[in-house]
Amino acid sequence: MRERPGVARKLLVVGVSVLALAVCCGLAWWQWERFSSTNGTFQNLGYVLQWPLFGLAPAYMFWRFRKLRQRAAAEPVPEPAPAPPPRPVVRPDDEEDDELTAYNRYLAALNANQESR
């Protein structure tokens, strides 16, 4: 009998998550014992609160990856953007533009006047 693909992977994920939670709860217990002792500090109490969160992190990470993968599978594939229209071909006119020539002369005179200062 063949297993469905991914079942072993899911069992591995659950195993890692449970193992991480067990180890981190053990570390939280150890920090609680340190806090309860005569030389315990509030830093140890902070670790008591942090370790279980660290233990839950792998389970949350795998849950979040699963949700993101499901969302990506449910979203439609976007259509490619249409090709941009072709750029117009600029051809020099045979006729000379008198206004443009006068404006260019004006700019050249301003530039020459600016350089002489």
PDB file of C-alpha atoms in Angstrom:
ATOM      1  CA  MET A   1       0.000   0.000   0.000  1.00  0.00           C
ATOM      2  CA  ARG A   2       1.498   3.302  -1.082  1.00  0.00           C
ATOM      3  CA  GLU A   3       1.224   6.416   1.029  1.00  0.00           C
ATOM      4  CA  ARG A   4      -0.075   9.609  -0.467  1.00  0.00           C
ATOM      5  CA  PRO A   5       2.685  12.024  -1.413  1.00  0.00           C
ATOM      6  CA  GLY A   6       3.332  14.510   1.324  1.00  0.00           C
ATOM      7  CA  VAL A   7       2.070  12.408   4.248  1.00  0.00           C
ATOM      8  CA  ALA A   8       5.606  11.642   5.435  1.00  0.00           C
ATOM      9  CA  ARG A   9       6.478  15.306   5.107  1.00  0.00           C
ATOM     10  CA  LYS A  10       3.447  16.355   7.161  1.00  0.00           C
ATOM     11  CA  LEU A  11       4.353  13.826   9.841  1.00  0.00           C
ATOM     12  CA  LEU A  12       7.894  15.202   9.888  1.00  0.00           C
ATOM     13  CA  VAL A  13       6.569  18.742  10.280  1.00  0.00           C
ATOM     14  CA  VAL A  14       4.293  17.711  13.142  1.00  0.00           C
ATOM     15  CA  GLY A  15       7.160  15.804  14.772  1.00  0.00           C
ATOM     16  CA  VAL A  16       9.547  18.741  14.538  1.00  0.00           C
ATOM     17  CA  SER A  17       6.894  21.113  15.892  1.00  0.00           C
ATOM     18  CA  VAL A  18       6.057  18.854  18.852  1.00  0.00           C
ATOM     19  CA  LEU A  19       9.748  18.259  19.595  1.00  0.00           C
ATOM     20  CA  ALA A  20      10.483  22.001  19.482  1.00  0.00           C
ATOM     21  CA  LEU A  21       7.569  22.718  21.813  1.00  0.00           C
ATOM     22  CA  ALA A  22       8.652  19.995  24.245  1.00  0.00           C
ATOM     23  CA  VAL A  23      12.277  21.189  24.331  1.00  0.00           C
ATOM     24  CA  CYS A  24      11.304  24.821  24.739  1.00  0.00           C
ATOM     25  CA  CYS A  25       8.791  24.023  27.505  1.00  0.00           C
ATOM     26  CA  GLY A  26      11.581  22.131  29.272  1.00  0.00           C
ATOM     27  CA  LEU A  27      13.801  25.185  28.971  1.00  0.00           C
ATOM     28  CA  ALA A  28      10.960  27.362  30.314  1.00  0.00           C
ATOM     29  CA  TRP A  29      10.644  25.017  33.305  1.00  0.00           C
ATOM     30  CA  TRP A  30      14.391  25.250  33.881  1.00  0.00           C
ATOM     31  CA  GLN A  31      14.193  29.068  33.813  1.00  0.00           C
ATOM     32  CA  TRP A  32      11.233  28.952  36.232  1.00  0.00           C
ATOM     33  CA  GLU A  33      13.344  26.897  38.616  1.00  0.00           C
ATOM     34  CA  ARG A  34      16.151  29.450  38.281  1.00  0.00           C
ATOM     35  CA  PHE A  35      13.682  32.302  38.936  1.00  0.00           C
ATOM     36  CA  SER A  36      12.308  30.522  42.016  1.00  0.00           C
ATOM     37  CA  SER A  37      15.777  29.985  43.466  1.00  0.00           C
ATOM     38  CA  THR A  38      17.448  32.503  45.755  1.00  0.00           C
ATOM     39  CA  ASN A  39      19.651  33.941  43.010  1.00  0.00           C
ATOM     40  CA  GLY A  40      16.853  34.145  40.362  1.00  0.00           C
ATOM     41  CA  THR A  41      16.138  37.446  38.622  1.00  0.00           C
ATOM     42  CA  PHE A  42      13.308  38.883  36.580  1.00  0.00           C
ATOM     43  CA  GLN A  43      15.367  38.126  33.507  1.00  0.00           C
ATOM     44  CA  ASN A  44      14.750  34.445  34.234  1.00  0.00           C
ATOM     45  CA  LEU A  45      11.016  35.177  34.454  1.00  0.00           C
ATOM     46  CA  GLY A  46      11.204  36.827  31.045  1.00  0.00           C
ATOM     47  CA  TYR A  47      12.795  33.685  29.643  1.00  0.00           C
ATOM     48  CA  VAL A  48       9.986  31.625  31.203  1.00  0.00           C
ATOM     49  CA  LEU A  49       7.551  33.597  29.063  1.00  0.00           C
ATOM     50  CA  GLN A  50       9.713  33.562  25.919  1.00  0.00           C
ATOM     51  CA  TRP A  51      10.614  29.884  25.643  1.00  0.00           C
ATOM     52  CA  PRO A  52       7.070  28.601  24.968  1.00  0.00           C
ATOM     53  CA  LEU A  53       6.722  31.213  22.229  1.00  0.00           C
ATOM     54  CA  PHE A  54       9.957  29.981  20.682  1.00  0.00           C
ATOM     55  CA  GLY A  55       8.540  26.454  20.856  1.00  0.00           C
ATOM     56  CA  LEU A  56       5.387  27.504  18.993  1.00  0.00           C
ATOM     57  CA  ALA A  57       7.340  29.316  16.260  1.00  0.00           C
ATOM     58  CA  PRO A  58       7.956  26.248  14.007  1.00  0.00           C
ATOM     59  CA  ALA A  59       4.279  25.268  14.120  1.00  0.00           C
ATOM     60  CA  TYR A  60       3.237  28.823  13.267  1.00  0.00           C
ATOM     61  CA  MET A  61       5.814  28.996  10.475  1.00  0.00           C
ATOM     62  CA  PHE A  62       4.558  25.794   8.811  1.00  0.00           C
ATOM     63  CA  TRP A  63       0.924  26.881   9.265  1.00  0.00           C
ATOM     64  CA  ARG A  64       1.689  30.247   7.667  1.00  0.00           C
ATOM     65  CA  PHE A  65       3.537  28.631   4.722  1.00  0.00           C
ATOM     66  CA  ARG A  66       0.537  26.362   4.153  1.00  0.00           C
ATOM     67  CA  LYS A  67      -1.896  29.291   4.152  1.00  0.00           C
ATOM     68  CA  LEU A  68       0.293  31.284   1.738  1.00  0.00           C
ATOM     69  CA  ARG A  69       0.593  28.292  -0.589  1.00  0.00           C
ATOM     70  CA  GLN A  70      -3.192  27.808  -0.561  1.00  0.00           C
ATOM     71  CA  ARG A  71      -3.753  31.498  -1.272  1.00  0.00           C
ATOM     72  CA  ALA A  72      -1.265  31.426  -4.158  1.00  0.00           C
ATOM     73  CA  ALA A  73      -2.983  28.357  -5.624  1.00  0.00           C
ATOM     74  CA  ALA A  74      -6.418  30.003  -5.370  1.00  0.00           C
ATOM     75  CA  GLU A  75      -5.401  33.264  -7.049  1.00  0.00           C
ATOM     76  CA  PRO A  76      -5.810  33.374 -10.806  1.00  0.00           C
ATOM     77  CA  VAL A  77      -2.674  33.664 -12.850  1.00  0.00           C
ATOM     78  CA  PRO A  78      -2.412  37.283 -14.019  1.00  0.00           C
ATOM     79  CA  GLU A  79      -2.441  37.854 -17.743  1.00  0.00           C
ATOM     80  CA  PRO A  80       0.724  39.324 -19.169  1.00  0.00           C
ATOM     81  CA  ALA A  81       0.637  43.053 -19.748  1.00  0.00           C
ATOM     82  CA  PRO A  82      -0.110  44.066 -23.320  1.00  0.00           C
ATOM     83  CA  ALA A  83       2.840  45.067 -25.413  1.00  0.00           C
ATOM     84  CA  PRO A  84       3.445  48.810 -25.449  1.00  0.00           C
ATOM     85  CA  PRO A  85       2.430  50.570 -28.642  1.00  0.00           C
ATOM     86  CA  PRO A  86       5.226  51.128 -31.118  1.00  0.00           C
ATOM     87  CA  ARG A  87       7.110  54.372 -30.739  1.00  0.00           C
ATOM     88  CA  PRO A  88       6.400  56.913 -33.443  1.00  0.00           C
ATOM     89  CA  VAL A  89       9.099  57.368 -36.008  1.00  0.00           C
ATOM     90  CA  VAL A  90      10.489  60.880 -35.942  1.00  0.00           C
ATOM     91  CA  ARG A  91      11.505  62.114 -39.349  1.00  0.00           C
ATOM     92  CA  PRO A  92      13.226  65.435 -39.875  1.00  0.00           C
ATOM     93  CA  ASP A  93      11.087  67.826 -41.827  1.00  0.00           C
ATOM     94  CA  ASP A  94      12.399  69.262 -45.027  1.00  0.00           C
ATOM     95  CA  GLU A  95      11.036  72.649 -44.046  1.00  0.00           C
ATOM     96  CA  GLU A  96      12.977  74.641 -41.498  1.00  0.00           C
ATOM     97  CA  ASP A  97      10.997  76.024 -38.574  1.00  0.00           C
ATOM     98  CA  ASP A  98      11.684  79.753 -38.268  1.00  0.00           C
ATOM     99  CA  GLU A  99      10.435  79.991 -34.687  1.00  0.00           C
ATOM    100  CA  LEU A 100      12.617  77.071 -33.581  1.00  0.00           C
ATOM    101  CA  THR A 101      15.657  78.593 -35.276  1.00  0.00           C
ATOM    102  CA  ALA A 102      15.036  81.928 -33.580  1.00  0.00           C
ATOM    103  CA  TYR A 103      14.597  80.243 -30.211  1.00  0.00           C
ATOM    104  CA  ASN A 104      17.842  78.285 -30.639  1.00  0.00           C
ATOM    105  CA  ARG A 105      19.674  81.507 -31.518  1.00  0.00           C
ATOM    106  CA  TYR A 106      18.223  83.110 -28.388  1.00  0.00           C
ATOM    107  CA  LEU A 107      19.416  80.193 -26.222  1.00  0.00           C
ATOM    108  CA  ALA A 108      22.879  80.314 -27.799  1.00  0.00           C
ATOM    109  CA  ALA A 109      23.094  84.064 -27.077  1.00  0.00           C
ATOM    110  CA  LEU A 110      22.055  83.462 -23.459  1.00  0.00           C
ATOM    111  CA  ASN A 111      24.666  80.741 -23.135  1.00  0.00           C
ATOM    112  CA  ALA A 112      27.404  82.954 -24.610  1.00  0.00           C
ATOM    113  CA  ASN A 113      26.338  85.803 -22.318  1.00  0.00           C
ATOM    114  CA  GLN A 114      26.447  83.456 -19.313  1.00  0.00           C
ATOM    115  CA  GLU A 115      29.965  82.232 -20.142  1.00  0.00           C
ATOM    116  CA  SER A 116      31.337  85.751 -20.472  1.00  0.00           C
ATOM    117  CA  ARG A 117      30.452  86.620 -16.855  1.00  0.00           C
TER     118      ARG A 117
END
